[in-house]
Short mmCIF file of C-alpha atoms in Angstrom, two decimals:
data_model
loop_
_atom_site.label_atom_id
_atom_site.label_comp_id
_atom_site.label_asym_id
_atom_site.label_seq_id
_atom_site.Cartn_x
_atom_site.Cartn_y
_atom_site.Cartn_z
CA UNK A 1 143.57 27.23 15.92
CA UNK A 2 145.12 26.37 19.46
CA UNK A 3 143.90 23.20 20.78
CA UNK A 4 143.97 21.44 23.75
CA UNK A 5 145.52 18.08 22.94
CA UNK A 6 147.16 17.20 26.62
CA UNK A 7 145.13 13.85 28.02
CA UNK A 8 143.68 12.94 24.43
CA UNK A 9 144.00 10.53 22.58
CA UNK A 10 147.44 10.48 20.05
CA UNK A 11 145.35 10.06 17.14
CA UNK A 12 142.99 13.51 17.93
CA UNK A 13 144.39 15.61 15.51
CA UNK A 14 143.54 13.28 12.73
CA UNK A 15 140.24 12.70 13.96
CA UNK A 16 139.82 16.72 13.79
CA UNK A 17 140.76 16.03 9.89
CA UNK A 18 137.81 13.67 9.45
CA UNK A 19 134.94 15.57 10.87
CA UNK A 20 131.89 15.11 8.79
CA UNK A 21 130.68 18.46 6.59
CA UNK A 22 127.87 19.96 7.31
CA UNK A 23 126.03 21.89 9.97
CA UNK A 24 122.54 20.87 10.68
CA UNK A 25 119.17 22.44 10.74
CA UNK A 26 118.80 19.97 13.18
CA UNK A 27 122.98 40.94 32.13
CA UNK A 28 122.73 41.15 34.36
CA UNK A 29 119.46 42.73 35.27
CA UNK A 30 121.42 44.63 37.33
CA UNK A 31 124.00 44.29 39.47
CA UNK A 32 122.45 44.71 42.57
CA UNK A 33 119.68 42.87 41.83
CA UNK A 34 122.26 39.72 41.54
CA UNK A 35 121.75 36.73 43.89
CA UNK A 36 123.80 33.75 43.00
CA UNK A 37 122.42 30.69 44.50
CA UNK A 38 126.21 29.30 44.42
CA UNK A 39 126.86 26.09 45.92
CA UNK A 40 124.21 24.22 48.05
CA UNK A 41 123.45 20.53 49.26
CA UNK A 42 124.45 19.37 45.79
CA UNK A 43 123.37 15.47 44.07
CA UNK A 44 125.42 13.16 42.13
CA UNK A 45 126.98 14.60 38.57
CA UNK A 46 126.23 11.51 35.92
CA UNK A 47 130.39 11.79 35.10
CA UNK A 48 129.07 10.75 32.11
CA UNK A 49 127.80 14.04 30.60
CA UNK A 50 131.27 14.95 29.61
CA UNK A 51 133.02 13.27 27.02
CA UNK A 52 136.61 13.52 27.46
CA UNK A 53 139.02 10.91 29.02
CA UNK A 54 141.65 11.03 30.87
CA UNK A 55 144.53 9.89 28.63
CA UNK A 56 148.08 11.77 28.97
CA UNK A 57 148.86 13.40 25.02
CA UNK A 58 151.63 11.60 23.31
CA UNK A 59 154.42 13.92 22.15
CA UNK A 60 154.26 16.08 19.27
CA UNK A 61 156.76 17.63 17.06
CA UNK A 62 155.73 21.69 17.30
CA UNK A 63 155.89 21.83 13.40
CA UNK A 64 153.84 19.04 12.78
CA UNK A 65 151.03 20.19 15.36
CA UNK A 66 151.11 23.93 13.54
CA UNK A 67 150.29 21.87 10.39
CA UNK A 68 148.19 19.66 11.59
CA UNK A 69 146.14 22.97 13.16
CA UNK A 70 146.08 24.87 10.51
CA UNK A 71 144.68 21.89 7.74
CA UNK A 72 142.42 21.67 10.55
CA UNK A 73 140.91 25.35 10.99
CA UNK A 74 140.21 24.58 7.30
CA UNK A 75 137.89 21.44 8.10
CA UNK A 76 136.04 23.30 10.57
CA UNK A 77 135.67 26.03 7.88
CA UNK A 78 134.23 23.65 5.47
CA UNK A 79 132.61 21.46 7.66
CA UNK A 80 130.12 24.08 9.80
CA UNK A 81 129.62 26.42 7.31
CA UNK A 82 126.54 27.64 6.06
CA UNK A 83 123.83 25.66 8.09
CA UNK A 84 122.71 28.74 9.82
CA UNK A 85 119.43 30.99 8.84
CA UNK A 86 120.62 34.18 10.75
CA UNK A 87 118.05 36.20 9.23
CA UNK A 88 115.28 34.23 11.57
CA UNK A 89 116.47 35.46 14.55
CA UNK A 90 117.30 39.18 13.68
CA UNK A 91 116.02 42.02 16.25
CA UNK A 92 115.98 45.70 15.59
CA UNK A 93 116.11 46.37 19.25
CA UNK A 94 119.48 46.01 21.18
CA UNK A 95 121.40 47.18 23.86
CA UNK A 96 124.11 47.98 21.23
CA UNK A 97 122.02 50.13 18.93
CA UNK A 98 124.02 51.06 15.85
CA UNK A 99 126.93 49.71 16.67
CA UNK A 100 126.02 46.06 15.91
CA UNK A 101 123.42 43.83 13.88
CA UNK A 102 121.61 41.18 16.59
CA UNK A 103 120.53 38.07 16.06
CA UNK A 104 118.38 37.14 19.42
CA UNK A 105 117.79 33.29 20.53
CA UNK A 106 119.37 30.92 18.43
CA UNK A 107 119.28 27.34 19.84
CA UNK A 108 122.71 25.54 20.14
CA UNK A 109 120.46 23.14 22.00
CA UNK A 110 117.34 21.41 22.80
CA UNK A 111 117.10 21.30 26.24
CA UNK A 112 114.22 23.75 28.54
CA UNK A 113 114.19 24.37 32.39
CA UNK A 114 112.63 26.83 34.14
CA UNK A 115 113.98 29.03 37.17
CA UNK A 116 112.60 31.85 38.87
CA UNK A 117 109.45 31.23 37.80
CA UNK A 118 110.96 32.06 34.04
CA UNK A 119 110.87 29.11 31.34
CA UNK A 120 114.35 29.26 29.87
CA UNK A 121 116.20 27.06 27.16
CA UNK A 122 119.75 26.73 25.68
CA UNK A 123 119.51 29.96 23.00
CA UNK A 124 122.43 32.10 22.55
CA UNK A 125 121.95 35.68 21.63
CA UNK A 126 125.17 37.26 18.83
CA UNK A 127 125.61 40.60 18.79
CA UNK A 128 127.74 41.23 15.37
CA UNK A 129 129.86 44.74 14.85
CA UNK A 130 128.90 46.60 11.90
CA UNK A 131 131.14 46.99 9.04
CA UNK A 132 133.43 44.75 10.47
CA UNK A 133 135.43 42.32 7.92
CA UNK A 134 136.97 39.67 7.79
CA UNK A 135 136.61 37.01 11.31
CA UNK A 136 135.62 39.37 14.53
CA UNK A 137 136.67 37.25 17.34
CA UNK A 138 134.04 36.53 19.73
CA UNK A 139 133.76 37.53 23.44
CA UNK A 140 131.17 35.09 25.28
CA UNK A 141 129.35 36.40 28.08
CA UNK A 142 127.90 33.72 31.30
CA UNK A 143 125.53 35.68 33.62
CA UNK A 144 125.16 35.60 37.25
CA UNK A 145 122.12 33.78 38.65
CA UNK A 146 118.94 35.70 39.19
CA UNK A 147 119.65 37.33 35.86
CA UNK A 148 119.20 35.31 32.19
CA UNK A 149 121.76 36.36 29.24
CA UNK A 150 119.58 40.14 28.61
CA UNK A 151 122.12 42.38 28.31
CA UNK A 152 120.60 46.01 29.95
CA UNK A 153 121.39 48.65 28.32
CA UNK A 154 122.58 50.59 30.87
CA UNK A 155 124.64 47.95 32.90
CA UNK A 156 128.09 47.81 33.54
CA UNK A 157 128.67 44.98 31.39
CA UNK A 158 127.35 46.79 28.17
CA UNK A 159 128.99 50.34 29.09
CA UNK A 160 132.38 48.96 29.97
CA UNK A 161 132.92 45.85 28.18
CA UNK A 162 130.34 45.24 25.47
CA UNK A 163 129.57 48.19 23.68
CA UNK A 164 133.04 49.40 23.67
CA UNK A 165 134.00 45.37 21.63
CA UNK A 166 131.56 45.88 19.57
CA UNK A 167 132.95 49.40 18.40
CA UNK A 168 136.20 48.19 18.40
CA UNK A 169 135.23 45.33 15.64
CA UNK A 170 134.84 42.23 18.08
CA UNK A 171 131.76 40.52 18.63
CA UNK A 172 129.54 39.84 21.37
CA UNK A 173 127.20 36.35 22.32
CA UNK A 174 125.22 35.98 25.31
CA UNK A 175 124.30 32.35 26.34
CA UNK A 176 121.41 30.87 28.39
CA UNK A 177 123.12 28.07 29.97
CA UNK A 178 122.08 25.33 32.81
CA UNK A 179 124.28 24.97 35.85
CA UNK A 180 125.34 21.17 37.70
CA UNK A 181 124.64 23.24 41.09
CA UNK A 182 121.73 25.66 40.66
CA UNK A 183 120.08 22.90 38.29
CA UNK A 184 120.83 19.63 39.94
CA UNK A 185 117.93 18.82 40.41
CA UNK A 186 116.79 18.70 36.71
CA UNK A 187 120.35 16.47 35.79
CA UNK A 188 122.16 19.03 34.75
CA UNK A 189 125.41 18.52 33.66
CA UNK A 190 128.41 20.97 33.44
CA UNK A 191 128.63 21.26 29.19
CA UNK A 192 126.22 23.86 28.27
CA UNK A 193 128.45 26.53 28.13
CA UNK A 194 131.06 24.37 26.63
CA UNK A 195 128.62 23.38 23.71
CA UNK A 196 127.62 27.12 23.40
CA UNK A 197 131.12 27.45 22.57
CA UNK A 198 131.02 24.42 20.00
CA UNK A 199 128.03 25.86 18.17
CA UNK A 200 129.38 29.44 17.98
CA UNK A 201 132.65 27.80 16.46
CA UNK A 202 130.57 25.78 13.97
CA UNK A 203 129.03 28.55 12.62
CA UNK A 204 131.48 31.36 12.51
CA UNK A 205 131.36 31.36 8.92
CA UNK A 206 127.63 32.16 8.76
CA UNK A 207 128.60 34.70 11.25
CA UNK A 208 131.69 36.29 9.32
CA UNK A 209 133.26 35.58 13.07
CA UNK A 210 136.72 34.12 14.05
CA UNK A 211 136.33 30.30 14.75
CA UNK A 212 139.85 30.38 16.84
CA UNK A 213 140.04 34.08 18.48
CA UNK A 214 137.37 33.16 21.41
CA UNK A 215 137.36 34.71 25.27
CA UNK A 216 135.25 35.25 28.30
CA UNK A 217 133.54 37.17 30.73
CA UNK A 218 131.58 35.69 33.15
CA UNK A 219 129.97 36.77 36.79
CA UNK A 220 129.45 33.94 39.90
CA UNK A 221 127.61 31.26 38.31
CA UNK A 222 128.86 31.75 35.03
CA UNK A 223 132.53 31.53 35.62
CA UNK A 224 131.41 27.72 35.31
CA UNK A 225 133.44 29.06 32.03
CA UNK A 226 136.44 28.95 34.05
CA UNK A 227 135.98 25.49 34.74
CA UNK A 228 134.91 24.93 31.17
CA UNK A 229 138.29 26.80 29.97
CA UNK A 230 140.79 24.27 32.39
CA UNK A 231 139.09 20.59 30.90
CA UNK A 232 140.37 18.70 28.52
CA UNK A 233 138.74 19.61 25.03
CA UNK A 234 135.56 18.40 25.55
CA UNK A 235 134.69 17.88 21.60
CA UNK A 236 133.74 14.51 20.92
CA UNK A 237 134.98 13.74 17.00
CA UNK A 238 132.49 11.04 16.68
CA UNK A 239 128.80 13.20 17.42
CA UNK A 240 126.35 13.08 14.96
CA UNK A 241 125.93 16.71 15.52
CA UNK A 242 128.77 19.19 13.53
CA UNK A 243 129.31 21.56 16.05
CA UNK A 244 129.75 19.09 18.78
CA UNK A 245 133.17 17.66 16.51
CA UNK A 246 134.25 21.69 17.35
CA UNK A 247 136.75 22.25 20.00
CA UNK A 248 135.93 23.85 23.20
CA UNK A 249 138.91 25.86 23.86
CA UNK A 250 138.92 29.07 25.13
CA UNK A 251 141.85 32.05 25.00
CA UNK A 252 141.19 33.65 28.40
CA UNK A 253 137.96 34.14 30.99
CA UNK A 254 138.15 37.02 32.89
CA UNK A 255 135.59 35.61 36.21
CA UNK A 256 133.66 38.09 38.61
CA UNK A 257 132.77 36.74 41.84
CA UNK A 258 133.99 33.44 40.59
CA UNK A 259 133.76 30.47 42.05
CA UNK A 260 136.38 27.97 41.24
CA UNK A 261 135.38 24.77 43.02
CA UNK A 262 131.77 22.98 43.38
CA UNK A 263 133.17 19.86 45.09
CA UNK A 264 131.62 21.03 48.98
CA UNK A 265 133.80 18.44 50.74
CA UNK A 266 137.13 20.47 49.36
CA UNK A 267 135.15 23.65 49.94
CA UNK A 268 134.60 22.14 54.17
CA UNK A 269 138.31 21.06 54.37
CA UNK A 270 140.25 23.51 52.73
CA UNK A 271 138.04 27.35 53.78
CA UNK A 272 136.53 25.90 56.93
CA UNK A 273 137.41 24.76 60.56
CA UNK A 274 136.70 20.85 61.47
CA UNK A 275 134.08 21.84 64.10
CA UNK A 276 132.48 23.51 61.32
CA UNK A 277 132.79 20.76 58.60
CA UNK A 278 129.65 18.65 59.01
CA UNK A 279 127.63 22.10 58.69
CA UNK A 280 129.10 22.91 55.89
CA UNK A 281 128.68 19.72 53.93
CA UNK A 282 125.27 20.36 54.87
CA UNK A 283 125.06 23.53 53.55
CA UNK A 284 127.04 22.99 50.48
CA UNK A 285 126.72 18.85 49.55
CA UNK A 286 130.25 16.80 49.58
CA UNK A 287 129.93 16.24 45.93
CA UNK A 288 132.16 16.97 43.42
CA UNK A 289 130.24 18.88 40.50
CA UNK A 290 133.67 20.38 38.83
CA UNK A 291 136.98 21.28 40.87
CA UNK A 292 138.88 23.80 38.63
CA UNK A 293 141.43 24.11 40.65
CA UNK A 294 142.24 20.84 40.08
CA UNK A 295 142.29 20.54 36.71
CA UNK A 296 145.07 22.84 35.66
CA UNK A 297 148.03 22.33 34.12
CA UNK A 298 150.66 23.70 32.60
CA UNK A 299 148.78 24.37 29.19
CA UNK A 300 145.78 26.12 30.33
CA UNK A 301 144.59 29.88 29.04
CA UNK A 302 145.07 33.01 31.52
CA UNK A 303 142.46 33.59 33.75
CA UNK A 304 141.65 37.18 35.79
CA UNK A 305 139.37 37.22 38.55
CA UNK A 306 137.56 40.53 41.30
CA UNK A 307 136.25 40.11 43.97
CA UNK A 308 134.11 42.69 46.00
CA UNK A 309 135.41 41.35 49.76
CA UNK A 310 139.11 41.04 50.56
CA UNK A 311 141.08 38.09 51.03
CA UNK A 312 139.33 35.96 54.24
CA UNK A 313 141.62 35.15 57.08
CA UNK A 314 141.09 30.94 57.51
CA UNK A 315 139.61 28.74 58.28
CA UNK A 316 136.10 30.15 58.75
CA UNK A 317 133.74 28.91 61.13
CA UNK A 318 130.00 28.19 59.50
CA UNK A 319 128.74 30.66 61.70
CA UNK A 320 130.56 33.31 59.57
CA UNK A 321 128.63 32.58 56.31
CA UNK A 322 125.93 34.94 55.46
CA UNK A 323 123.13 35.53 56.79
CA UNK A 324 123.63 34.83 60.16
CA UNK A 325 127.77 36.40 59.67
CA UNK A 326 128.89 38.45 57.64
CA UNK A 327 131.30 36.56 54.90
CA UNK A 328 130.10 35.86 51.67
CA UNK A 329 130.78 31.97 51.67
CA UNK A 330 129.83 31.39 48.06
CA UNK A 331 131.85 33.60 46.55
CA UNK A 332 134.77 33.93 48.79
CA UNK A 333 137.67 35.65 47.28
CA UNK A 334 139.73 32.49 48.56
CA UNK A 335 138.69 30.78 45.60
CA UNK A 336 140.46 32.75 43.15
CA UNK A 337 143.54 32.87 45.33
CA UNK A 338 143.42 28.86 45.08
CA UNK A 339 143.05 29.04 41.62
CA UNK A 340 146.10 31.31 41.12
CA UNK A 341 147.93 28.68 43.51
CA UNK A 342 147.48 26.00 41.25
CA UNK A 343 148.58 28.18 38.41
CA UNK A 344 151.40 28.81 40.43
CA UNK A 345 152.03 25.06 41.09
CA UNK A 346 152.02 24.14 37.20
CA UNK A 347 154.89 26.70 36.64
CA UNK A 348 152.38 29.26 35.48
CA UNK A 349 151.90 31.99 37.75
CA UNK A 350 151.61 34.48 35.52
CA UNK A 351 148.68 33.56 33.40
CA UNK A 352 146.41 33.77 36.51
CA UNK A 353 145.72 36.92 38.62
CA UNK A 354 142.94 37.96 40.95
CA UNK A 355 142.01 41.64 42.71
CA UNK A 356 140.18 41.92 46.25
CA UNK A 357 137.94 44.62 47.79
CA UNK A 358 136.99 45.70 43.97
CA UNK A 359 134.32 48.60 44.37
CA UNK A 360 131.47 47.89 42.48
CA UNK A 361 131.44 50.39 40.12
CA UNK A 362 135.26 48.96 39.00
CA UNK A 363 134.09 45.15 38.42
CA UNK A 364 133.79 44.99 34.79
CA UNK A 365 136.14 47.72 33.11
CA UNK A 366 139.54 45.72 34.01
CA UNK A 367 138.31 42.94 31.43
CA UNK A 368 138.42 45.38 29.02
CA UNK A 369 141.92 45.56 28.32
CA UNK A 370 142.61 41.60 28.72
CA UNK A 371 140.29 40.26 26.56
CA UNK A 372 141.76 43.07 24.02
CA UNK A 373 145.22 41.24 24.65
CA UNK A 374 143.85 37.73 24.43
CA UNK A 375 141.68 38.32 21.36
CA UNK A 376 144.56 39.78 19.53
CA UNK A 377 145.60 38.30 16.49
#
């Protein structure tokens, strides 16, 4: 399994080794029906939701750290398997029909909130391709906001990406997840997706899924999986709970619409005029609630990005922003040229790419063929 060591602790393989056995009992409704609340007077983040520190990795022999992976994607086998009663949570109704066995709203978590008058909580929904053997890898999907993690049957996301996995042998998991932004104000903090991730890893063998070959798609608010893709592994080998010993590492997210900073005082300064800036941190908060494009490095997984506008000319005046202008200021497409910046900057352009002025209709099927190439054995 590929881990993210950089900034942990020397000893972290080892502590992979000792994880305790055992897993406990403890789309989009449519596209145009999308509306992302985005980025908007945010609070405080409690730093302290997220586990890792900030500790440059020692140096490791490349032989030693195959090993050391390896003995370790046995633990993890040993460790997580089992504790899962699929068979509660089977549905005879999907969006995939007969090409998959579903398994609809299994908690990885315990946590409820409501939003748009719905009453959610952290479930994940599998969708598991039939007659496949052996480990399917796993494709995670993060929906926009104003949709939960229903897949429709006929959306874009099932006819070009999902259906045509699940054919193909790879499987397919759907997570309701809080956001720091669009949930600030019940605490939340930025690991749901990341412990989706965990729990999906902890149980892959109950799933007959890979616990290593893992990618994602994700639309506005969900490509807080980007984010979630460029940390430090956020496992913490020490949590009572199995799956949270599991790392969090992703192969590739391919992001639509994504948005690639919450920190609204780098958002002000680096897309916006200074006559504009105190309207904008208005608008958009000055905290920082997760800055991906300051977190890579020269380790991090490929990312792909679309964007429905083209590239904005800067800086912006507030006055452009939607609705009284005409720019789309929470999903600008200068967010995923940033992102590919930084890539560039850690002497890994070519693991990040992003398309402008993508028609509607051609959002999704590009993913297609990337998550095929990251997914591959």
């Amino acid at each position: 399994m590929e881990k993210r060591l950089r900034r942990t602790a020397p000893g972290s393989v080892v502590l992979i080794l000792a994880m305790i056995a055992g897993c406990g009992d403890s789309e989009d409704a449519g596209d145009a029906a999308v509306r992302d609340a985005g980025l908007s007077d945010a609070a405080s983040l409690d730093a302290g939701t997220i586990d890792a520190e900030s500790i440059d990795a020692a140096s490791t022999d490349a032989a030693s750290t195959d090993a050391s992976s390896d003995a370790a994607d046995a633990v993890v086998a040993a460790a997580c398997g089992g504790g899962l009663d699929l068979e509660s949570y089977r549905a005879a109704d999907c969006f995939c029909g007969d090409l998959c066995t579903c398994f609809l709203g299994i908690p990885y978590g315990s946590a409820t909130w409501r939003e748009n008058e719905v009453d959610l909580e952290q479930v994940v929904d599998v969708y598991l391709p039939l007659g496949a053997s052996g480990e399917a890898p796993v494709v995670v999907w993060a929906h926009a906001n104003g949709s939960t993690r229903e897949v429709g049957s006929s959306s874009a996301l099932a006819e070009d990406v999902a259906r045509p996995l699940l054919a193909e042998g790879t499987a397919f998991a759907s997570v309701e997840f809080r956001h720091p932004v669009v949930n600030r104000e019940d605490g939340a903090p930025r690991t749901d997706l990341a412990h989706a991730i965990q729990f999906l890893r902890c149980h892959a063998a109950s799933l007959g899924t890979s616990s290593e070959r893992m990618a994602a798609i994700a639309r506005s608010r969900g490509t807080l999986a980007i984010w979630t893709a460029l940390q430090d592994d956020l496992m913490d080998a020490d949590h009572p709970d199995p799956a949270r010993r599991q790392p969090t590492a992703l192969r590739g997210v391919y992001g639509i619409q994504a948005q690639t900073s919450y920190w609204g005082e780098w958002i002000a300064d680096r897309f916006f005029s200074r006559a504009s800036r105190s309207v904008i941190l208005r608008r958009f908060g000055s905290a920082n609630l997760g800055h991906a494009v300051g977190d890579v490095l020269g380790d991090d997984p490929p990312v792909a990005m679309a964007y429905l506008a083209p590239l904005e000319t800067l800086p912006l005046e507030a006055s452009d922003c939607r609705p009284a202008g005409t720019v789309d200021c929470t999903h600008l497409p200068n967010f995923g040229d940033e992102l590919c910046r930084a890539y560039d900057a850690a002497g890994i352009a070519e693991r990040c790419q992003v398309t402008y002025d993508v028609p509607t209709a051609d959002l999704y099927a590009p993913a297609l063929p990337l998550l095929r190439a990251w997914l591959a054995p």
